[in-house]
mmCIF file of C-alpha atoms and ligand atoms in Angstrom:
data_model
loop_
_atom_site.group_PDB
_atom_site.id
_atom_site.type_symbol
_atom_site.label_atom_id
_atom_site.label_comp_id
_atom_site.label_asym_id
_atom_site.label_seq_id
_atom_site.Cartn_x
_atom_site.Cartn_y
_atom_site.Cartn_z
ATOM 1 C CA MET A 1 180.732 50.005 12.687
ATOM 2 C CA SER A 2 184.205 49.381 11.142
ATOM 3 C CA SER A 3 184.800 46.929 8.002
ATOM 4 C CA ILE A 4 186.819 44.079 8.231
ATOM 5 C CA GLU A 5 190.195 43.568 6.580
ATOM 6 C CA MET A 6 190.589 42.047 3.213
ATOM 7 C CA GLY A 7 190.418 38.351 3.094
ATOM 8 C CA GLY A 8 188.433 38.485 6.129
ATOM 9 C CA THR A 9 185.450 35.656 6.749
ATOM 10 C CA ILE A 10 182.074 36.397 6.222
ATOM 11 C CA GLY A 11 179.790 33.848 8.427
ATOM 12 C CA ILE A 12 176.222 33.323 6.873
ATOM 13 C CA ILE A 13 173.468 31.768 9.142
ATOM 14 C CA GLY A 14 171.773 29.437 6.482
ATOM 15 C CA GLY A 15 173.044 27.665 3.329
ATOM 16 C CA GLY A 16 170.068 27.706 0.861
ATOM 17 C CA GLN A 17 170.067 29.256 -2.141
ATOM 18 C CA LEU A 18 170.303 32.854 -0.793
ATOM 19 C CA GLY A 19 173.316 31.860 1.216
ATOM 20 C CA LYS A 20 175.008 30.738 -1.793
ATOM 21 C CA MET A 21 174.271 33.556 -3.990
ATOM 22 C CA LEU A 22 175.432 35.969 -1.065
ATOM 23 C CA ALA A 23 178.896 33.585 -0.396
ATOM 24 C CA GLN A 24 179.625 33.929 -4.528
ATOM 25 C CA SER A 25 179.592 37.781 -4.213
ATOM 26 C CA ALA A 26 181.611 37.803 -1.087
ATOM 27 C CA LEU A 27 184.052 35.105 -2.687
ATOM 28 C CA ARG A 28 184.181 37.366 -5.525
ATOM 29 C CA MET A 29 184.944 40.333 -3.558
ATOM 30 C CA GLY A 30 188.010 38.349 -1.808
ATOM 31 C CA TYR A 31 186.471 37.249 1.345
ATOM 32 C CA LYS A 32 186.309 33.894 3.088
ATOM 33 C CA VAL A 33 182.925 32.307 3.870
ATOM 34 C CA ALA A 34 181.796 30.159 6.491
ATOM 35 C CA VAL A 35 178.374 28.973 6.730
ATOM 36 C CA LEU A 36 175.960 26.962 8.990
ATOM 37 C CA ASP A 37 173.018 24.987 7.963
ATOM 38 C CA PRO A 38 170.992 21.975 9.110
ATOM 39 C CA SER A 39 171.094 20.607 5.812
ATOM 40 C CA GLU A 40 174.076 18.153 4.997
ATOM 41 C CA ASP A 41 173.894 19.219 1.344
ATOM 42 C CA ALA A 42 172.842 22.644 1.596
ATOM 43 C CA PRO A 43 173.683 24.450 -1.613
ATOM 44 C CA ALA A 44 176.017 26.834 0.055
ATOM 45 C CA ARG A 45 178.064 24.169 0.999
ATOM 46 C CA SER A 46 180.057 24.537 -2.436
ATOM 47 C CA THR A 47 180.674 27.920 -1.939
ATOM 48 C CA CYS A 48 182.437 28.367 1.615
ATOM 49 C CA HIS A 49 185.577 27.739 3.002
ATOM 50 C CA THR A 50 183.839 26.258 6.390
ATOM 51 C CA PHE A 51 180.901 24.398 6.886
ATOM 52 C CA ILE A 52 178.965 23.623 9.923
ATOM 53 C CA HIS A 53 176.464 20.931 9.862
ATOM 54 C CA ALA A 54 173.786 22.100 12.573
ATOM 55 C CA GLU A 55 170.448 22.958 13.322
ATOM 56 C CA PHE A 56 169.760 26.628 13.924
ATOM 57 C CA SER A 57 168.628 26.039 17.296
ATOM 58 C CA ASP A 58 172.253 24.851 18.317
ATOM 59 C CA PHE A 59 173.793 27.655 20.101
ATOM 60 C CA ALA A 60 176.959 26.404 20.596
ATOM 61 C CA SER A 61 177.473 25.634 16.803
ATOM 62 C CA LEU A 62 176.254 29.338 16.111
ATOM 63 C CA LYS A 63 178.760 30.524 18.582
ATOM 64 C CA GLU A 64 181.554 28.240 16.654
ATOM 65 C CA LEU A 65 180.301 30.175 13.364
ATOM 66 C CA CYS A 66 180.474 33.507 14.700
ATOM 67 C CA GLY A 67 183.482 33.077 16.620
ATOM 68 C CA LEU A 68 185.747 32.112 13.202
ATOM 69 C CA SER A 69 183.757 35.237 11.449
ATOM 70 C CA ASP A 70 184.607 38.995 11.209
ATOM 71 C CA ILE A 71 181.192 39.635 10.304
ATOM 72 C CA VAL A 72 177.964 37.726 10.524
ATOM 73 C CA THR A 73 175.102 37.537 8.487
ATOM 74 C CA TYR A 74 171.745 35.804 7.816
ATOM 75 C CA GLU A 75 169.882 34.348 5.095
ATOM 76 C CA PHE A 76 167.677 32.459 7.646
ATOM 77 C CA GLU A 77 165.539 34.845 9.474
ATOM 78 C CA ASN A 78 163.852 32.972 12.168
ATOM 79 C CA ILE A 79 166.631 32.467 14.420
ATOM 80 C CA ASP A 80 165.644 31.990 18.062
ATOM 81 C CA ALA A 81 165.154 35.501 19.883
ATOM 82 C CA HIS A 82 167.205 34.886 23.099
ATOM 83 C CA ILE A 83 170.139 32.958 20.780
ATOM 84 C CA LEU A 84 170.433 36.049 18.610
ATOM 85 C CA ARG A 85 170.203 38.728 21.130
ATOM 86 C CA THR A 86 173.226 36.720 23.128
ATOM 87 C CA LEU A 87 174.966 36.243 19.672
ATOM 88 C CA VAL A 88 174.527 40.039 19.014
ATOM 89 C CA ASP A 89 175.894 40.995 22.008
ATOM 90 C CA ASP A 90 179.113 39.280 21.326
ATOM 91 C CA TYR A 91 179.960 39.071 18.097
ATOM 92 C CA HIS A 92 179.914 41.494 14.957
ATOM 93 C CA ILE A 93 176.268 41.326 13.325
ATOM 94 C CA PRO A 94 175.617 44.608 11.979
ATOM 95 C CA GLN A 95 171.912 43.966 11.316
ATOM 96 C CA GLY A 96 171.852 43.677 14.940
ATOM 97 C CA ALA A 97 168.454 41.277 16.738
ATOM 98 C CA GLU A 98 165.444 43.660 17.087
ATOM 99 C CA THR A 99 164.517 44.249 13.256
ATOM 100 C CA VAL A 100 164.517 40.485 12.526
ATOM 101 C CA LEU A 101 162.849 39.513 15.787
ATOM 102 C CA THR A 102 159.912 42.056 14.745
ATOM 103 C CA LEU A 103 159.540 40.300 11.315
ATOM 104 C CA GLN A 104 159.636 37.018 12.725
ATOM 105 C CA ASN A 105 155.979 37.580 14.149
ATOM 106 C CA ARG A 106 153.319 38.680 11.589
ATOM 107 C CA ASP A 107 151.489 39.984 14.245
ATOM 108 C CA TYR A 108 154.257 42.111 15.418
ATOM 109 C CA GLU A 109 155.687 43.178 11.854
ATOM 110 C CA LYS A 110 152.228 44.376 11.090
ATOM 111 C CA THR A 111 152.102 46.627 13.933
ATOM 112 C CA ALA A 112 155.177 47.906 13.122
ATOM 113 C CA ILE A 113 154.228 48.619 9.592
ATOM 114 C CA GLU A 114 151.176 50.408 10.908
ATOM 115 C CA GLU A 115 153.336 52.029 13.306
ATOM 116 C CA ALA A 116 155.520 53.470 10.984
ATOM 117 C CA GLY A 117 152.199 54.998 8.952
ATOM 118 C CA ALA A 118 152.735 52.461 5.777
ATOM 119 C CA ALA A 119 149.244 51.106 4.613
ATOM 120 C CA ILE A 120 148.518 47.505 5.386
ATOM 121 C CA VAL A 121 145.244 45.265 4.639
ATOM 122 C CA PRO A 122 143.023 44.998 7.839
ATOM 123 C CA TYR A 123 144.238 42.204 10.368
ATOM 124 C CA GLU A 124 143.820 40.953 13.648
ATOM 125 C CA LYS A 125 145.283 38.351 15.615
ATOM 126 C CA VAL A 126 142.932 35.846 16.679
ATOM 127 C CA ALA A 127 143.342 33.113 19.158
ATOM 128 C CA THR A 128 139.895 31.420 18.861
ATOM 129 C CA ARG A 129 137.013 30.530 16.284
ATOM 130 C CA ASP A 130 135.143 32.945 17.720
ATOM 131 C CA ALA A 131 137.322 35.732 17.304
ATOM 132 C CA LEU A 132 138.305 34.635 13.601
ATOM 133 C CA ALA A 133 134.114 34.754 12.883
ATOM 134 C CA SER A 134 133.801 38.086 14.173
ATOM 135 C CA PHE A 135 136.854 39.456 12.125
ATOM 136 C CA ALA A 136 134.977 37.952 9.154
ATOM 137 C CA ALA A 137 131.928 39.228 9.964
ATOM 138 C CA THR A 138 133.280 42.808 10.125
ATOM 139 C CA ASN A 139 135.644 42.782 7.185
ATOM 140 C CA GLY A 140 133.611 40.168 4.782
ATOM 141 C CA TYR A 141 134.625 36.836 3.432
ATOM 142 C CA PRO A 142 137.186 35.527 2.132
ATOM 143 C CA VAL A 143 139.459 36.034 4.805
ATOM 144 C CA ILE A 144 142.943 34.370 5.014
ATOM 145 C CA VAL A 145 144.663 33.067 8.130
ATOM 146 C CA LYS A 146 148.359 32.705 8.415
ATOM 147 C CA THR A 147 150.344 31.131 11.503
ATOM 148 C CA ALA A 148 152.360 34.273 13.032
ATOM 149 C CA THR A 149 155.771 32.602 12.857
ATOM 150 C CA GLY A 150 157.429 30.176 10.518
ATOM 151 C CA GLY A 151 155.439 30.347 7.490
ATOM 152 C CA TYR A 152 156.964 31.214 4.006
ATOM 153 C CA ASP A 153 155.881 30.433 0.394
ATOM 154 C CA GLY A 154 152.354 29.918 1.585
ATOM 155 C CA LYS A 155 153.024 27.302 4.239
ATOM 156 C CA GLY A 156 150.809 28.073 7.094
ATOM 157 C CA GLN A 157 148.149 29.736 5.266
ATOM 158 C CA MET A 158 144.473 29.129 4.484
ATOM 159 C CA VAL A 159 141.540 30.950 2.719
ATOM 160 C CA ILE A 160 138.464 31.079 4.400
ATOM 161 C CA GLU A 161 135.938 31.326 1.225
ATOM 162 C CA SER A 162 132.659 31.826 3.146
ATOM 163 C CA GLN A 163 130.674 31.473 6.368
ATOM 164 C CA ALA A 164 129.793 27.824 5.161
ATOM 165 C CA HIS A 165 133.643 27.068 5.078
ATOM 166 C CA MET A 166 134.244 28.733 7.923
ATOM 167 C CA GLU A 167 132.009 26.356 9.981
ATOM 168 C CA ASN A 168 133.828 23.458 8.484
ATOM 169 C CA ILE A 169 137.343 24.152 8.405
ATOM 170 C CA ASP A 170 139.463 23.101 11.465
ATOM 171 C CA ILE A 171 142.112 25.838 12.356
ATOM 172 C CA PRO A 172 144.457 24.315 15.174
ATOM 173 C CA PHE A 173 144.487 27.461 17.398
ATOM 174 C CA ASP A 174 146.142 25.532 20.123
ATOM 175 C CA GLN A 175 149.069 24.390 17.912
ATOM 176 C CA ALA A 176 149.850 28.247 16.625
ATOM 177 C CA GLU A 177 149.362 31.771 16.972
ATOM 178 C CA TRP A 178 147.003 33.073 13.974
ATOM 179 C CA VAL A 179 146.868 35.945 12.129
ATOM 180 C CA ALA A 180 143.346 37.009 10.222
ATOM 181 C CA GLU A 181 143.529 39.344 7.280
ATOM 182 C CA LYS A 182 141.164 40.262 4.893
ATOM 183 C CA TYR A 183 141.854 38.292 1.134
ATOM 184 C CA LEU A 184 141.495 41.052 -1.331
ATOM 185 C CA GLN A 185 141.116 40.582 -5.058
ATOM 186 C CA LEU A 186 144.685 41.241 -6.506
ATOM 187 C CA GLU A 187 145.136 43.472 -9.396
ATOM 188 C CA ARG A 188 149.285 42.982 -9.027
ATOM 189 C CA GLU A 189 152.082 42.039 -6.475
ATOM 190 C CA VAL A 190 154.854 44.317 -6.892
ATOM 191 C CA SER A 191 158.314 43.897 -4.562
ATOM 192 C CA LEU A 192 160.855 46.887 -3.565
ATOM 193 C CA THR A 193 164.120 45.791 -2.549
ATOM 194 C CA VAL A 194 165.953 48.113 -0.937
ATOM 195 C CA ALA A 195 169.662 48.175 0.281
ATOM 196 C CA ARG A 196 170.665 50.278 3.440
ATOM 197 C CA SER A 197 174.780 50.402 4.400
ATOM 198 C CA THR A 198 175.873 50.470 7.933
ATOM 199 C CA THR A 199 176.650 53.939 6.708
ATOM 200 C CA GLY A 200 173.367 55.158 6.152
ATOM 201 C CA GLN A 201 173.534 54.819 2.701
ATOM 202 C CA VAL A 202 170.400 53.824 0.896
ATOM 203 C CA GLU A 203 169.665 52.690 -2.592
ATOM 204 C CA TYR A 204 166.691 51.253 -4.099
ATOM 205 C CA PHE A 205 166.303 48.626 -6.821
ATOM 206 C CA PRO A 206 163.426 48.640 -9.610
ATOM 207 C CA LEU A 207 159.980 47.949 -8.572
ATOM 208 C CA GLN A 208 159.256 44.590 -9.318
ATOM 209 C CA GLU A 209 156.175 42.940 -10.538
ATOM 210 C CA ASN A 210 155.557 39.294 -9.135
ATOM 211 C CA LEU A 211 153.177 36.592 -9.733
ATOM 212 C CA HIS A 212 152.509 34.072 -7.429
ATOM 213 C CA LYS A 213 150.933 30.812 -8.067
ATOM 214 C CA ASP A 214 149.700 28.522 -5.437
ATOM 215 C CA GLN A 215 151.367 31.309 -3.228
ATOM 216 C CA VAL A 216 154.821 30.761 -4.381
ATOM 217 C CA LEU A 217 156.646 32.932 -6.426
ATOM 218 C CA TYR A 218 156.224 32.124 -10.298
ATOM 219 C CA ARG A 219 157.549 34.814 -12.118
ATOM 220 C CA THR A 220 159.107 38.134 -11.366
ATOM 221 C CA ILE A 221 159.193 41.217 -14.268
ATOM 222 C CA ALA A 222 161.633 44.262 -13.363
ATOM 223 C CA PRO A 223 160.951 47.129 -13.588
ATOM 224 C CA ALA A 224 157.146 46.295 -13.125
ATOM 225 C CA GLY A 225 154.985 47.336 -15.801
ATOM 226 C CA ILE A 226 152.921 49.915 -13.798
ATOM 227 C CA ASP A 227 152.747 53.867 -13.788
ATOM 228 C CA ALA A 228 155.761 55.086 -12.345
ATOM 229 C CA GLN A 229 153.646 56.760 -9.137
ATOM 230 C CA TYR A 230 154.006 53.360 -8.037
ATOM 231 C CA THR A 231 157.573 53.522 -7.328
ATOM 232 C CA ALA A 232 157.364 56.691 -5.677
ATOM 233 C CA LYS A 233 154.718 55.258 -3.278
ATOM 234 C CA ALA A 234 156.244 52.259 -2.485
ATOM 235 C CA GLN A 235 159.985 54.071 -2.028
ATOM 236 C CA LYS A 236 157.696 56.625 0.496
ATOM 237 C CA ALA A 237 156.426 53.550 2.372
ATOM 238 C CA ALA A 238 160.505 51.674 2.674
ATOM 239 C CA ARG A 239 161.521 55.298 3.897
ATOM 240 C CA LYS A 240 158.721 55.092 6.677
ATOM 241 C CA ILE A 241 159.446 51.644 7.346
ATOM 242 C CA MET A 242 163.498 52.021 7.602
ATOM 243 C CA ASP A 243 162.737 55.131 9.873
ATOM 244 C CA LYS A 244 160.893 52.440 12.144
ATOM 245 C CA LEU A 245 163.144 49.712 11.696
ATOM 246 C CA HIS A 246 166.239 50.663 11.142
ATOM 247 C CA PHE A 247 167.410 47.969 8.604
ATOM 248 C CA THR A 248 171.135 47.240 7.770
ATOM 249 C CA GLY A 249 171.417 45.278 4.713
ATOM 250 C CA VAL A 250 169.190 44.216 1.566
ATOM 251 C CA PHE A 251 165.564 43.953 2.721
ATOM 252 C CA THR A 252 162.609 43.376 0.614
ATOM 253 C CA ILE A 253 159.190 45.184 0.790
ATOM 254 C CA GLU A 254 156.210 42.704 -0.736
ATOM 255 C CA PHE A 255 153.077 44.801 -1.477
ATOM 256 C CA PHE A 256 149.617 44.248 -3.008
ATOM 257 C CA ILE A 257 147.744 46.568 -5.083
ATOM 258 C CA ASP A 258 144.063 46.061 -5.236
ATOM 259 C CA GLN A 259 141.597 46.352 -7.985
ATOM 260 C CA ASP A 260 141.285 50.157 -6.821
ATOM 261 C CA GLY A 261 144.798 50.551 -7.528
ATOM 262 C CA SER A 262 145.570 51.234 -3.647
ATOM 263 C CA LEU A 263 149.083 49.802 -2.690
ATOM 264 C CA TYR A 264 149.145 48.111 0.743
ATOM 265 C CA VAL A 265 152.394 46.547 2.202
ATOM 266 C CA ASN A 266 152.161 42.835 2.761
ATOM 267 C CA GLU A 267 155.356 41.622 4.341
ATOM 268 C CA ILE A 268 159.223 42.429 4.675
ATOM 269 C CA ALA A 269 161.801 40.117 4.245
ATOM 270 C CA PRO A 270 164.811 41.449 6.117
ATOM 271 C CA ARG A 271 167.602 39.373 3.713
ATOM 272 C CA PRO A 272 167.926 39.318 0.039
ATOM 273 C CA HIS A 273 164.683 38.238 -1.757
ATOM 274 C CA ASN A 274 163.628 36.056 -4.853
ATOM 275 C CA SER A 275 162.055 38.608 -6.779
ATOM 276 C CA ALA A 276 165.298 40.692 -6.891
ATOM 277 C CA HIS A 277 167.435 37.568 -8.149
ATOM 278 C CA HIS A 278 167.220 39.131 -11.660
ATOM 279 C CA THR A 279 169.303 42.248 -10.448
ATOM 280 C CA ILE A 280 172.237 39.294 -10.870
ATOM 281 C CA GLU A 281 172.244 39.811 -14.860
ATOM 282 C CA SER A 282 169.916 42.991 -14.971
ATOM 283 C CA CYS A 283 171.524 45.707 -12.644
ATOM 284 C CA ASN A 284 175.173 47.071 -12.536
ATOM 285 C CA ILE A 285 174.941 45.667 -8.814
ATOM 286 C CA SER A 286 172.949 42.608 -7.660
ATOM 287 C CA GLN A 287 170.939 42.463 -4.196
ATOM 288 C CA PHE A 288 173.502 39.888 -3.305
ATOM 289 C CA ASP A 289 176.646 42.342 -3.856
ATOM 290 C CA ALA A 290 174.717 45.069 -2.612
ATOM 291 C CA HIS A 291 174.416 43.356 0.965
ATOM 292 C CA ILE A 292 177.956 42.421 1.461
ATOM 293 C CA LEU A 293 178.877 45.709 1.145
ATOM 294 C CA ALA A 294 176.005 47.101 2.848
ATOM 295 C CA ILE A 295 177.014 45.324 5.884
ATOM 296 C CA LEU A 296 180.678 45.872 5.408
ATOM 297 C CA GLY A 297 179.754 49.719 5.388
ATOM 298 C CA HIS A 298 181.648 50.012 1.786
ATOM 299 C CA PRO A 299 180.134 52.542 -0.604
ATOM 300 C CA MET A 300 177.560 51.195 -3.095
ATOM 301 C CA PRO A 301 176.948 52.680 -6.305
ATOM 302 C CA ALA A 302 173.533 54.020 -7.370
ATOM 303 C CA VAL A 303 171.609 51.117 -8.710
ATOM 304 C CA HIS A 304 170.628 51.192 -12.218
ATOM 305 C CA GLN A 305 168.977 48.602 -14.551
ATOM 306 C CA HIS A 306 170.661 47.876 -17.774
ATOM 307 C CA GLN A 307 167.825 46.196 -19.611
ATOM 308 C CA ASP A 308 164.180 44.864 -18.816
ATOM 309 C CA ALA A 309 164.253 41.335 -16.930
ATOM 310 C CA VAL A 310 161.993 38.332 -16.611
ATOM 311 C CA MET A 311 162.891 35.866 -14.169
ATOM 312 C CA MET A 312 161.213 32.562 -13.862
ATOM 313 C CA ASN A 313 161.378 30.047 -10.655
ATOM 314 C CA LEU A 314 162.473 26.555 -11.641
ATOM 315 C CA LEU A 315 160.863 24.325 -9.304
ATOM 316 C CA GLY A 316 161.150 20.706 -9.210
ATOM 317 C CA ALA A 317 158.244 20.139 -11.349
ATOM 318 C CA ASP A 318 159.832 22.047 -14.026
ATOM 319 C CA LEU A 319 163.272 20.588 -14.116
ATOM 320 C CA ASP A 320 161.596 17.477 -15.167
ATOM 321 C CA ARG A 321 160.322 18.959 -17.666
ATOM 322 C CA LEU A 322 163.219 20.897 -18.933
ATOM 323 C CA GLU A 323 166.045 19.087 -17.836
ATOM 324 C CA GLN A 324 167.344 18.276 -21.284
ATOM 325 C CA THR A 325 166.573 21.715 -22.669
ATOM 326 C CA LEU A 326 167.623 23.821 -20.117
ATOM 327 C CA PHE A 327 170.703 25.272 -21.739
ATOM 328 C CA THR A 328 169.430 25.156 -25.431
ATOM 329 C CA ASN A 329 168.255 28.585 -24.759
ATOM 330 C CA PRO A 330 171.255 30.733 -25.118
ATOM 331 C CA GLU A 331 169.464 33.649 -23.720
ATOM 332 C CA TRP A 332 168.467 32.336 -20.844
ATOM 333 C CA HIS A 333 170.689 33.056 -17.579
ATOM 334 C CA VAL A 334 170.393 29.568 -15.457
ATOM 335 C CA HIS A 335 170.865 28.978 -12.240
ATOM 336 C CA VAL A 336 170.498 25.678 -10.689
ATOM 337 C CA TYR A 337 171.068 25.837 -6.703
ATOM 338 C CA GLY A 338 172.241 22.061 -6.264
ATOM 339 C CA LYS A 339 169.948 20.789 -4.317
ATOM 340 C CA THR A 340 170.002 16.957 -4.201
ATOM 341 C CA ALA A 341 166.250 16.209 -3.029
ATOM 342 C CA ARG A 342 164.112 17.219 -6.299
ATOM 343 C CA LYS A 343 160.244 18.074 -5.053
ATOM 344 C CA PRO A 344 157.455 19.111 -7.730
ATOM 345 C CA ALA A 345 156.880 22.521 -5.762
ATOM 346 C CA ARG A 346 160.516 23.112 -4.437
ATOM 347 C CA LYS A 347 162.309 25.974 -5.629
ATOM 348 C CA MET A 348 165.556 24.121 -7.479
ATOM 349 C CA GLY A 349 166.803 27.371 -9.364
ATOM 350 C CA HIS A 350 165.999 30.323 -11.444
ATOM 351 C CA VAL A 351 165.722 31.447 -15.104
ATOM 352 C CA THR A 352 166.491 35.044 -15.962
ATOM 353 C CA VAL A 353 165.980 36.933 -19.512
ATOM 354 C CA LEU A 354 167.073 40.184 -20.442
ATOM 355 C CA THR A 355 164.984 41.704 -23.013
ATOM 356 C CA ASP A 356 163.612 44.324 -25.081
ATOM 357 C CA ASP A 357 160.097 42.957 -25.476
ATOM 358 C CA VAL A 358 158.729 41.631 -22.377
ATOM 359 C CA ALA A 359 155.438 40.461 -23.467
ATOM 360 C CA GLU A 360 157.101 38.208 -26.262
ATOM 361 C CA THR A 361 159.718 37.022 -23.554
ATOM 362 C CA LEU A 362 156.636 36.142 -21.028
ATOM 363 C CA ASP A 363 154.995 33.984 -23.844
ATOM 364 C CA ARG A 364 157.820 31.945 -24.873
ATOM 365 C CA LEU A 365 159.012 31.568 -21.393
ATOM 366 C CA GLU A 366 155.563 30.358 -20.491
ATOM 367 C CA GLU A 367 155.609 27.667 -22.909
ATOM 368 C CA ASN A 368 158.291 25.806 -21.019
ATOM 369 C CA PHE A 369 157.467 26.398 -17.714
ATOM 370 C CA ILE A 370 154.497 24.364 -15.810
ATOM 371 C CA LYS A 371 151.759 27.025 -15.008
ATOM 372 C CA GLY A 372 150.652 25.713 -11.511
ATOM 373 C CA GLU A 373 147.142 25.707 -12.692
HETATM 374 P P1 ADP B 401 154.733 33.992 2.632
HETATM 375 O O1 ADP B 401 155.379 34.634 3.822
HETATM 376 O O2 ADP B 401 154.350 32.742 2.661
HETATM 377 O O3 ADP B 401 155.519 34.436 1.497
HETATM 378 P P2 ADP B 401 152.580 36.139 2.392
HETATM 379 O O4 ADP B 401 151.862 36.582 3.215
HETATM 380 O O5 ADP B 401 153.183 36.629 1.181
HETATM 381 O O6 ADP B 401 153.106 35.068 2.998
HETATM 382 O O7 ADP B 401 151.796 35.595 1.180
HETATM 383 C C1 ADP B 401 151.972 34.400 0.141
HETATM 384 C C2 ADP B 401 151.173 34.927 -1.457
HETATM 385 O O8 ADP B 401 149.686 34.660 -0.909
HETATM 386 C C3 ADP B 401 151.000 36.281 -1.330
HETATM 387 O O9 ADP B 401 152.324 36.847 -2.096
HETATM 388 C C4 ADP B 401 149.862 36.666 -2.251
HETATM 389 O O10 ADP B 401 150.006 36.013 -3.677
HETATM 390 C C5 ADP B 401 148.801 35.664 -1.217
HETATM 391 N N1 ADP B 401 148.144 36.403 -0.071
HETATM 392 C C6 ADP B 401 148.434 36.677 1.140
HETATM 393 N N2 ADP B 401 147.859 37.069 1.557
HETATM 394 C C7 ADP B 401 146.670 37.915 0.759
HETATM 395 C C8 ADP B 401 145.438 38.696 1.194
HETATM 396 N N3 ADP B 401 145.134 39.162 1.921
HETATM 397 N N4 ADP B 401 144.771 38.816 0.108
HETATM 398 C C9 ADP B 401 145.571 38.393 -1.247
HETATM 399 N N5 ADP B 401 146.167 37.314 -1.585
HETATM 400 C C10 ADP B 401 147.241 37.374 -0.494
HETATM 401 MG MG1 MG B 402 155.488 36.751 0.977
#
């Protein structure tokens, strides 16, 4: 796939914080940016030359975006299958349609990961209460059920603690497809961000250690403070998955580590990921730069991290507390996305701190941020 002319236009489907930070990388490299987003005050509206205010299901507007762009990428991965396939046929979208369509559905995603030969947590597609009860009987409680499509940040998920809980819980089987999964007692969660260019070059970012609160990412430490064997294992899983799913651009694999120390793939995001935001300051190349270079087919430098990093998400509730003091900590790299509507659990920004003493930095940061407990 050929690269585009200097100063050409990169189209981004989705103008949230990921779209904004992708646009900032593209702008720095001299490209023009066009963004489509359904929200009138999308964060990336301030970082693009052309903004198309439209729904992701608006085929005509998506065609307009693609028509004025020399290359198109996305930060939003739930584009309708038929629309995406048609766009891929007619426009320059190096990431293609098939990988993202597989990952849109947890059932297809898990099947593909299993077929690739990477370990995943026991799961089953469940369409009835009986099927769910039988899954729980086989695998034991607790069980987590997740909608097969459309979920993010823990939305569309329920943990079922016990048989008694199961008898009282209402799962709308008629309104969605559901996947049941064994609920693990997690020792840690880690993620691996990988960039794969149209030329086949692959670069791995450092393994990241993530803490979620209420199923939303709370903070990331990079590199993960665990044995190097996990980096090797995660990269091995990534290679198997890449052979099966032919990624282009940046993608992130989320992993679980259970109390026996076993590593399982949780899910894959075919786009820049919250857990790799630290790369903006901590690495020689950010995940956003890497994505732009990768889809354009430009060579990427070998990734290395200058210094350990801690990244904390800044939710609405954090911003309420920290608004007056956010810029009084000169060692904090503050990112505020520019969303107007502030809600307690909404991701409004993030803070990255580079450090030689992760434990001390964590203590200092956690004094300031809402713990979500
Ligand atoms: P989302 O698409 O919302 O990110 P995930 O499947 O990644 O959905 O779940 C969000 C978080 O919920 C995970 O990062 C993890 O903390 C918790 N979680 C999800 N599935 C399990 C599981 N099977 N066992 C233990 N924790 C889980
Ligand atoms: Mg997740």
